[in-house]
PDB file of C-alpha atoms in Angstrom:
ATOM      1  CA  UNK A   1      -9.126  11.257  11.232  1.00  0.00           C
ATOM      2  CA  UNK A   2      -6.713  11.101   8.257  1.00  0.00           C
ATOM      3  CA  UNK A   3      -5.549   8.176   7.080  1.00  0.00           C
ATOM      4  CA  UNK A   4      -2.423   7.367   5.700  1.00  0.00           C
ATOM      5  CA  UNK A   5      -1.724   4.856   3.536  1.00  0.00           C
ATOM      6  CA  UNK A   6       2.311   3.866   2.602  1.00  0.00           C
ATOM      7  CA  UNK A   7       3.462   0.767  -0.067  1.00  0.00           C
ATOM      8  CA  UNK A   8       5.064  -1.048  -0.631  1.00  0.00           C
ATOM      9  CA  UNK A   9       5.545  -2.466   3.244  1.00  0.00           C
ATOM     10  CA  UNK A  10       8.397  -3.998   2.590  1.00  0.00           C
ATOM     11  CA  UNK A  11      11.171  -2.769  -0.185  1.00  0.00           C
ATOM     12  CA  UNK A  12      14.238  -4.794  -0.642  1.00  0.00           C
ATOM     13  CA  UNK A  13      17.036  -3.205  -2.207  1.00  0.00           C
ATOM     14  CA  UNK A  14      20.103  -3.303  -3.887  1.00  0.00           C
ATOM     15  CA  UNK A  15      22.791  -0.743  -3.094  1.00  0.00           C
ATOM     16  CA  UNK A  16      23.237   1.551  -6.195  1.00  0.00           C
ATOM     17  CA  UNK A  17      19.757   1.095  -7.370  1.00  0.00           C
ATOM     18  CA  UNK A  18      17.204   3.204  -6.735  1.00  0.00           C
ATOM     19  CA  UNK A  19      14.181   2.898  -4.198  1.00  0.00           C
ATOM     20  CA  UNK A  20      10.508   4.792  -3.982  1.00  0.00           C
ATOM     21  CA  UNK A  21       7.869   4.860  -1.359  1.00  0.00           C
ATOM     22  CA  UNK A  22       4.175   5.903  -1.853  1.00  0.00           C
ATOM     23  CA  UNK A  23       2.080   7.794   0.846  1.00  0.00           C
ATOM     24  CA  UNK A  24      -1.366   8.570   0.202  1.00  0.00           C
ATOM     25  CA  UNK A  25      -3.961  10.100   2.241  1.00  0.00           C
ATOM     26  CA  UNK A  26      -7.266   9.848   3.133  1.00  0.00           C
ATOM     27  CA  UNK A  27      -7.942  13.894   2.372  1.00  0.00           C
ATOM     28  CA  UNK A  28      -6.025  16.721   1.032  1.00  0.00           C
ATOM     29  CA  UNK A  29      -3.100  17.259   2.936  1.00  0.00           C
ATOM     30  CA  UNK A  30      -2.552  20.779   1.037  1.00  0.00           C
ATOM     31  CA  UNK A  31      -2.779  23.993   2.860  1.00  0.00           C
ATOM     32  CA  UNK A  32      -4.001  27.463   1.885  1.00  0.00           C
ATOM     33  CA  UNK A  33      -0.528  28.702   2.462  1.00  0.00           C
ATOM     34  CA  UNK A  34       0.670  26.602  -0.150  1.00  0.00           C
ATOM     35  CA  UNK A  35       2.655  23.560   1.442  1.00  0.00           C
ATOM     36  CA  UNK A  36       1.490  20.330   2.178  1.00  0.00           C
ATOM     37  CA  UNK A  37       1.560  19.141   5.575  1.00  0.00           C
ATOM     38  CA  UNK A  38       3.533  15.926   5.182  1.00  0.00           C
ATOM     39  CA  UNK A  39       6.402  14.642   6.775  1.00  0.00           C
ATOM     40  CA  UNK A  40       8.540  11.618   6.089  1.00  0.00           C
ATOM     41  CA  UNK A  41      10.748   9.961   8.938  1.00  0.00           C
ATOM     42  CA  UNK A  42      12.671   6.796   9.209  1.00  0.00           C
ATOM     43  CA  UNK A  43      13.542   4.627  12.187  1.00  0.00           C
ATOM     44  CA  UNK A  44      17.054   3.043  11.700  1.00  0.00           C
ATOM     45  CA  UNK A  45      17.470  -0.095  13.514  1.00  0.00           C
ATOM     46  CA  UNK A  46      17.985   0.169  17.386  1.00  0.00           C
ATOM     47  CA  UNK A  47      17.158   3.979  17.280  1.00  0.00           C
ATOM     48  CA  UNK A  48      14.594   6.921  17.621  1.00  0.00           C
ATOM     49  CA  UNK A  49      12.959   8.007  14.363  1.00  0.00           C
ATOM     50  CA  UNK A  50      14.177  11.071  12.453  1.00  0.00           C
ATOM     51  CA  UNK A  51      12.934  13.644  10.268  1.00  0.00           C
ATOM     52  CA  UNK A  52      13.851  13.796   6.853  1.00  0.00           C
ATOM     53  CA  UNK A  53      11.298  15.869   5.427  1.00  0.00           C
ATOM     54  CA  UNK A  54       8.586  18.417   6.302  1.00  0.00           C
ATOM     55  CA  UNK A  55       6.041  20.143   4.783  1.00  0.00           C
ATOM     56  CA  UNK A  56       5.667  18.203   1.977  1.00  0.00           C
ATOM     57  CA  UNK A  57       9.527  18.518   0.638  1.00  0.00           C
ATOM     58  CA  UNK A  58      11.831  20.394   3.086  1.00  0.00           C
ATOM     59  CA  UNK A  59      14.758  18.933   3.621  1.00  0.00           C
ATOM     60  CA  UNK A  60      15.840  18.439   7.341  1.00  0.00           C
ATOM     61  CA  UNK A  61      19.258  19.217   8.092  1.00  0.00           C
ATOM     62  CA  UNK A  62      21.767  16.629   7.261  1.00  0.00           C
ATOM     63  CA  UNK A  63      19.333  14.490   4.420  1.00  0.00           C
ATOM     64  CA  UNK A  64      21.669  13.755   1.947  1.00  0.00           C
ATOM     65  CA  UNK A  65      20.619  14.851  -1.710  1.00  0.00           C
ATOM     66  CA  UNK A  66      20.163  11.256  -3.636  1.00  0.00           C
ATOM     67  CA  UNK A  67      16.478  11.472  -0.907  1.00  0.00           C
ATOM     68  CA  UNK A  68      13.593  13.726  -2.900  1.00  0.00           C
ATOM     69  CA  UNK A  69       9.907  14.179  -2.501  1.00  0.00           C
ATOM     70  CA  UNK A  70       7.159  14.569  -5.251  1.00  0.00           C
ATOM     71  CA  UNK A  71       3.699  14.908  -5.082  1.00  0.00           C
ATOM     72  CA  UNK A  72       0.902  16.856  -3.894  1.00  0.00           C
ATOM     73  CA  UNK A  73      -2.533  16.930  -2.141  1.00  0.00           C
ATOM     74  CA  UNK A  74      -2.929  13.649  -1.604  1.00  0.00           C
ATOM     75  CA  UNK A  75      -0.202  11.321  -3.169  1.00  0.00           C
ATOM     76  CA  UNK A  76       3.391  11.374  -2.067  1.00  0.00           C
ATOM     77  CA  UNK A  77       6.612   9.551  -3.276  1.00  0.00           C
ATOM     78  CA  UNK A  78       9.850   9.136  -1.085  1.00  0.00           C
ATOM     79  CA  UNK A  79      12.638   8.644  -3.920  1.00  0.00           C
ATOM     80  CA  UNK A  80      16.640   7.253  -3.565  1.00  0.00           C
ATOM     81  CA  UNK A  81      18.136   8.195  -6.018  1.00  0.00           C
ATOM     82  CA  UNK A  82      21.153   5.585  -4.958  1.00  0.00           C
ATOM     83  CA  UNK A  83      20.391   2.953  -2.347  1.00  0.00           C
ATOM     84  CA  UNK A  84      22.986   3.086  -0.172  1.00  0.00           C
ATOM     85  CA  UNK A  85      23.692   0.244   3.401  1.00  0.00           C
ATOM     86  CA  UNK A  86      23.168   2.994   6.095  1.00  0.00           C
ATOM     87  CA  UNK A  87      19.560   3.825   4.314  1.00  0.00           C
ATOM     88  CA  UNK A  88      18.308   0.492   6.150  1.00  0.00           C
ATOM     89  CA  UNK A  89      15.229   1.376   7.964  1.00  0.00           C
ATOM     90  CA  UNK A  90      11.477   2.206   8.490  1.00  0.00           C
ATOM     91  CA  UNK A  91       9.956   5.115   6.406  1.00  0.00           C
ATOM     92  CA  UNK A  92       7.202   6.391   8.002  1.00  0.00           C
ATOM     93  CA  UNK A  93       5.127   9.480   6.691  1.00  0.00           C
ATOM     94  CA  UNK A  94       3.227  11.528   8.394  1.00  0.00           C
ATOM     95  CA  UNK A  95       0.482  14.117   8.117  1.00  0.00           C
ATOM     96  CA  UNK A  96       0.545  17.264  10.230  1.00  0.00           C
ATOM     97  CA  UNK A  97      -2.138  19.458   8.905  1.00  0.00           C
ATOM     98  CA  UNK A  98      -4.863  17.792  11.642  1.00  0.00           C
ATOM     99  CA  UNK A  99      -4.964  16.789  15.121  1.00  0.00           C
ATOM    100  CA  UNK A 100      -4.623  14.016  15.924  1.00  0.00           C
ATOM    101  CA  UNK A 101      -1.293  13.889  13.800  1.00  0.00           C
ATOM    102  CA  UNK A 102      -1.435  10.203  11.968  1.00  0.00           C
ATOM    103  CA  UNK A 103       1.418   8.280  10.302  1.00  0.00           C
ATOM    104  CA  UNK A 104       1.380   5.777   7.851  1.00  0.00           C
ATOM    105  CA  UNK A 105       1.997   2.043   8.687  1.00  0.00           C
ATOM    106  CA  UNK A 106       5.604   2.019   7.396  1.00  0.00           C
ATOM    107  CA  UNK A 107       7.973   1.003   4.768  1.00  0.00           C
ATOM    108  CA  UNK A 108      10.680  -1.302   5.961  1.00  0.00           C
ATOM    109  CA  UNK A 109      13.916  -0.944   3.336  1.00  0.00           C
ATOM    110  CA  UNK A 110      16.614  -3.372   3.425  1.00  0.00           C
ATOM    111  CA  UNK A 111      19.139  -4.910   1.722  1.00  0.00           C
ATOM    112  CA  UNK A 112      18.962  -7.906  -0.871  1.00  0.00           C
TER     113      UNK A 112
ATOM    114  CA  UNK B   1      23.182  20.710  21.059  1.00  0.00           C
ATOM    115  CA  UNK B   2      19.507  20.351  21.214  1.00  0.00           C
ATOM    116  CA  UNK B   3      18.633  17.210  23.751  1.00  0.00           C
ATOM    117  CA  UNK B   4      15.904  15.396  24.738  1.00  0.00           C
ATOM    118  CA  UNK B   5      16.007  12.686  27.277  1.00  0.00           C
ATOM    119  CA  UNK B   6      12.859  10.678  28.614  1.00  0.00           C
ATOM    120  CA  UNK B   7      12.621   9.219  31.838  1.00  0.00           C
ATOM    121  CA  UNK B   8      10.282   7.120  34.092  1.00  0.00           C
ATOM    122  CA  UNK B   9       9.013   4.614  32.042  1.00  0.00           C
ATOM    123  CA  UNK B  10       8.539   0.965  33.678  1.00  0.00           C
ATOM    124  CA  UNK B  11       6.671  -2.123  34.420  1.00  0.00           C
ATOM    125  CA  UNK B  12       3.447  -2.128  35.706  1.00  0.00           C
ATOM    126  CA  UNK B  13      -0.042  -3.423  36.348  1.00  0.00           C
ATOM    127  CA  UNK B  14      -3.160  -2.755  34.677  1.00  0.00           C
ATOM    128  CA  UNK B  15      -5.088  -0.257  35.540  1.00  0.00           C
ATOM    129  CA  UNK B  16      -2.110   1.489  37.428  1.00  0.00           C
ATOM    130  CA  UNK B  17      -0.644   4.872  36.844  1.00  0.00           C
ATOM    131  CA  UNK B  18       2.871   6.281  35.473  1.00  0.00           C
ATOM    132  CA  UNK B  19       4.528   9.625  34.766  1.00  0.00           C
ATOM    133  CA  UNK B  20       7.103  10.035  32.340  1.00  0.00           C
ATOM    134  CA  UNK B  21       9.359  13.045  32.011  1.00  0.00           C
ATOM    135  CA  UNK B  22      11.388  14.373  29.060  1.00  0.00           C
ATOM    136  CA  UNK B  23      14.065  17.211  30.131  1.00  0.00           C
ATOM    137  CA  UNK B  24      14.645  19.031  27.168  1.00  0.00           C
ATOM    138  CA  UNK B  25      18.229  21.249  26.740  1.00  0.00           C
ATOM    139  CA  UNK B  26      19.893  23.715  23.865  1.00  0.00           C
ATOM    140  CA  UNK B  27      16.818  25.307  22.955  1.00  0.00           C
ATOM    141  CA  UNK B  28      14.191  27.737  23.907  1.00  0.00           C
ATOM    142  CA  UNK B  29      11.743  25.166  25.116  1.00  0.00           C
ATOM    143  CA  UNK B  30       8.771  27.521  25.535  1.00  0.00           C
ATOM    144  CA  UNK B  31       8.779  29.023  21.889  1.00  0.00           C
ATOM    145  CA  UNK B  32       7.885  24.899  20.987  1.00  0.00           C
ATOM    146  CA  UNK B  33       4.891  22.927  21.111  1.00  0.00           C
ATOM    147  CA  UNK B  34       6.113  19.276  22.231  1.00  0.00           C
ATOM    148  CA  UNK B  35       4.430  16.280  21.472  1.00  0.00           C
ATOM    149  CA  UNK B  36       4.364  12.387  23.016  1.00  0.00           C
ATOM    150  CA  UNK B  37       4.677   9.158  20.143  1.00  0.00           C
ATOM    151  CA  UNK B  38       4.942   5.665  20.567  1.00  0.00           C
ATOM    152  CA  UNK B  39       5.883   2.554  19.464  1.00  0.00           C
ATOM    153  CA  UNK B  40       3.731  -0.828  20.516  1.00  0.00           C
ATOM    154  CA  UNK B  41       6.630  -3.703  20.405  1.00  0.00           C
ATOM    155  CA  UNK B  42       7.427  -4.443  16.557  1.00  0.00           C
ATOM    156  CA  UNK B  43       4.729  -1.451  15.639  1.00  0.00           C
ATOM    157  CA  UNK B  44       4.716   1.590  13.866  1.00  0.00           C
ATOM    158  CA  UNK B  45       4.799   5.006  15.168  1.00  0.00           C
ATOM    159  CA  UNK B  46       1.370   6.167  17.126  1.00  0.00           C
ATOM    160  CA  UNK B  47       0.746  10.333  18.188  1.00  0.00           C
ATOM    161  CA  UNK B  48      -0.171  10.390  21.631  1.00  0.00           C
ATOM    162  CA  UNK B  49      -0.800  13.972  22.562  1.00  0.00           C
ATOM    163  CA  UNK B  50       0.769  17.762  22.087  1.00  0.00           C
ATOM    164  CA  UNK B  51       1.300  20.591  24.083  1.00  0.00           C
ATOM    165  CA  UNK B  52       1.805  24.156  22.843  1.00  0.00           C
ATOM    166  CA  UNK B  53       4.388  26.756  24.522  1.00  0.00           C
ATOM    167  CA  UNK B  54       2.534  27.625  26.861  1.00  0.00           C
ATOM    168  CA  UNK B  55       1.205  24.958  28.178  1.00  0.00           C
ATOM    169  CA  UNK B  56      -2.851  25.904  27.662  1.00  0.00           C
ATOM    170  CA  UNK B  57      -3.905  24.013  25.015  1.00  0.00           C
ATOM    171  CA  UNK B  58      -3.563  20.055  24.712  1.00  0.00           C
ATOM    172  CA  UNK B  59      -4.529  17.513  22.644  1.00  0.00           C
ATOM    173  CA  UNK B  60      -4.571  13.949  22.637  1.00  0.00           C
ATOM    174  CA  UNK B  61      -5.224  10.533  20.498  1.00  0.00           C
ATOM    175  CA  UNK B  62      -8.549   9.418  20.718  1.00  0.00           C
ATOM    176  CA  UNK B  63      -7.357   6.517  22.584  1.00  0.00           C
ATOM    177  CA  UNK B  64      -5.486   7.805  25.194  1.00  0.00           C
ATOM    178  CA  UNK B  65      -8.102  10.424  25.962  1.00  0.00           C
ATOM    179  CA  UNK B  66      -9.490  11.076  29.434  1.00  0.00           C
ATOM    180  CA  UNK B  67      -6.818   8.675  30.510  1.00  0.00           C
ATOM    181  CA  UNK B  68      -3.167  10.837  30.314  1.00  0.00           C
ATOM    182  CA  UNK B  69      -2.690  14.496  30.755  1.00  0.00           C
ATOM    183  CA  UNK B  70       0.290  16.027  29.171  1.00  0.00           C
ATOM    184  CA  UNK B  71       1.720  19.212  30.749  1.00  0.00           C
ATOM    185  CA  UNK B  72       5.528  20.818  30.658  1.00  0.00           C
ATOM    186  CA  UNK B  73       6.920  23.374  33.217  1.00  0.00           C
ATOM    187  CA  UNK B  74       8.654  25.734  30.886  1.00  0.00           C
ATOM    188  CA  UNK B  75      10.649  26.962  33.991  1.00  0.00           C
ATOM    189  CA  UNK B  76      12.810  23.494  33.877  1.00  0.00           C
ATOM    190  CA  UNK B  77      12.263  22.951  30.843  1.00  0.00           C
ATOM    191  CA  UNK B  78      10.484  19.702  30.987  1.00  0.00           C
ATOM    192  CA  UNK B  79       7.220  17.869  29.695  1.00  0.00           C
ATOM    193  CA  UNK B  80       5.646  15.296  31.397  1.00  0.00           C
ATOM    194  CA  UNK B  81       2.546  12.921  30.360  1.00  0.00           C
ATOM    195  CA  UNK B  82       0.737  11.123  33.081  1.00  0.00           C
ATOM    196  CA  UNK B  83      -0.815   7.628  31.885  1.00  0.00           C
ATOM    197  CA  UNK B  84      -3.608   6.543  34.580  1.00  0.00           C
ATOM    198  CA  UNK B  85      -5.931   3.763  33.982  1.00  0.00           C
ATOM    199  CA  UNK B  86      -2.770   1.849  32.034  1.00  0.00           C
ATOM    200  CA  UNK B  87      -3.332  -1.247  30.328  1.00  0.00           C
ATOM    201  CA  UNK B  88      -1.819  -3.953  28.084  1.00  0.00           C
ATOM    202  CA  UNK B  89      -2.213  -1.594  24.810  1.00  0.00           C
ATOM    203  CA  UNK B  90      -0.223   1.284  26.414  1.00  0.00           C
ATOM    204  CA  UNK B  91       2.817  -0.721  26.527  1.00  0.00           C
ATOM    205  CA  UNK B  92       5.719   0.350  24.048  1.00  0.00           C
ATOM    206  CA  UNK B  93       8.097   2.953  23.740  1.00  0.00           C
ATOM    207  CA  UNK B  94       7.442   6.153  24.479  1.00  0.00           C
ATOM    208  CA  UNK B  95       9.143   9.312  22.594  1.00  0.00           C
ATOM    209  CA  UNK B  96       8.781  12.798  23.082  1.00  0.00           C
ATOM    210  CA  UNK B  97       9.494  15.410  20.522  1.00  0.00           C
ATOM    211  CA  UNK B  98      10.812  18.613  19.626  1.00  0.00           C
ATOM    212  CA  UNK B  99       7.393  20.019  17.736  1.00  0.00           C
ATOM    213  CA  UNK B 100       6.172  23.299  15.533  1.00  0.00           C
ATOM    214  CA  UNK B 101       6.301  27.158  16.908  1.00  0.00           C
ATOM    215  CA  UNK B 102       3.363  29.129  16.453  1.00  0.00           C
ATOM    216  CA  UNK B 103       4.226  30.468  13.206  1.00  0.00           C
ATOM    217  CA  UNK B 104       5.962  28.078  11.642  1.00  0.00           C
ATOM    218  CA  UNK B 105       5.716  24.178  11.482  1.00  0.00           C
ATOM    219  CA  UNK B 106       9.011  22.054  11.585  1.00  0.00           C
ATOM    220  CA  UNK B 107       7.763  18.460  11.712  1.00  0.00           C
ATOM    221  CA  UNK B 108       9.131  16.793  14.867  1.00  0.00           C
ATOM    222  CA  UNK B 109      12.492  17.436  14.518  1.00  0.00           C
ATOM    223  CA  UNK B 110      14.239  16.044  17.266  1.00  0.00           C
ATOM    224  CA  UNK B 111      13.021  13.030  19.378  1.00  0.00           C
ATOM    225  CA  UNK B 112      14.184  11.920  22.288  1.00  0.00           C
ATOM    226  CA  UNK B 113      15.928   8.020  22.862  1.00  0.00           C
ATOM    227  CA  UNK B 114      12.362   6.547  24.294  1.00  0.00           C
ATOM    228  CA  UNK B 115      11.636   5.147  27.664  1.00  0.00           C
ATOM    229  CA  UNK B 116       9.750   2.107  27.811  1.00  0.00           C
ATOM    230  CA  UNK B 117       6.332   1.403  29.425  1.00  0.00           C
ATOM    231  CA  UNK B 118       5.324  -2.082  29.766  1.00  0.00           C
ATOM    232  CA  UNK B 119       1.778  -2.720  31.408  1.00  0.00           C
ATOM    233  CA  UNK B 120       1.042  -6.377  32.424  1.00  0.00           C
ATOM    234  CA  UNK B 121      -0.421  -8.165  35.400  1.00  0.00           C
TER     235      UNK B 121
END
């Protein structure tokens, strides 16, 4: 199985400032066709998780632009550009190119 | 709008069985493979199984294997996972999800509000 590894596990924030995430996995997560089969969610309190990205850096509908996504193969980084109070959450990434499907263990952001 | 709403979670004892729906709505559920996570109380997120369009090919988490069977009835557009042989580890939230199509992969793009399954004597 693939294992996916996310830090920090906690990131507290100030609003304004910016905030990164790391994902790494166990093996390339980089598909012949080109796109990396990684997704990133996040869990705001009291509700279901929901998808910001896929395939490595597609934005899902509604993501606001101050969220971006580098990296490649094996090494991932969830940026804010601009911490804002409704970003509160769980980040969670999450590999998609084997079954089973495996998720990291989580990055919980909140506020200073 | 695209809708997914789970249904028969509960208590119950170990080594008991449950069967939780999830009636999906605003899409063409059979052109989507659908797929079970969940969520062990204060956890992180944990795959539990797919199902593609069609319903003839499954797969499942290692751990959960031999013990649930996932299946949908694309007819009433609705999934369903049966959990036999339940116990304490099983208990959390379960989600389904809105997965890939066959030709194109989407992430799990819409998840459903949970129902919860709590498995203790």
């Amino acid at each position: 199985d693939i294992v996916m590894t996310q830090s920090p596990l906690s990131l507290p924030v100030t609003p304004g400032e910016p905030a990164s995430i790391s994902c790494r996995s166990s093996q390339s997560l980089l598909h012949s066709n080109g796109f990396n089969y990684l997704d990133w969610y996040v869990q705001k309190p009291g509700q279901s998780p929901q998808l910001l990205f896929y395939l490595g850096s597609k934005r899902a509908s509604g993501v606001p632009d101050r969220f971006s996504i580098s990296g490649s193969g094996t090494d991932f980084t969830l940026k804010i550009t601009r911490v804002e109070t409704e970003d509160v959450g769980i980040y969670y990434c999450m590999q998609g190119l084997q079954t089973p499907r495996t998720f990291g263990g989580g990055t919980k952001v909140d506020i200073k | 709008q695209v809708q997914l709403v789970e249904s028969g979670g509960g208590l119950v004892k170990p080594g008991e069985s449950l069967r939780l729906s999830c009636a999906a709505s605003g899409f063409t559920f059979s052109d989507h493979y659908m797929s079970w996570i969940r969520q062990a109380p204060g956890k992180g997120l944990e795959w539990v199984s797919y199902i593609d369009g069609s319903g003839t090919a499954t797969f499942y988490a290692d751990s959960v294997k031999g013990r649930f069977t996932i299946s949908r009835d694309n007819a009433k557009n609705s999934l369903s996972l049966q959990m036999d042989s339940l116990r304490a580890d099983d208990t959390g939230i379960y989600y389904c999800a809105k997965d890939r199509q066959p030709s194109s992969y989407l992430g799990l793009h819409v998840w459903g509000q949970g129902t919860t399954v709590t498995v203790s004597s």
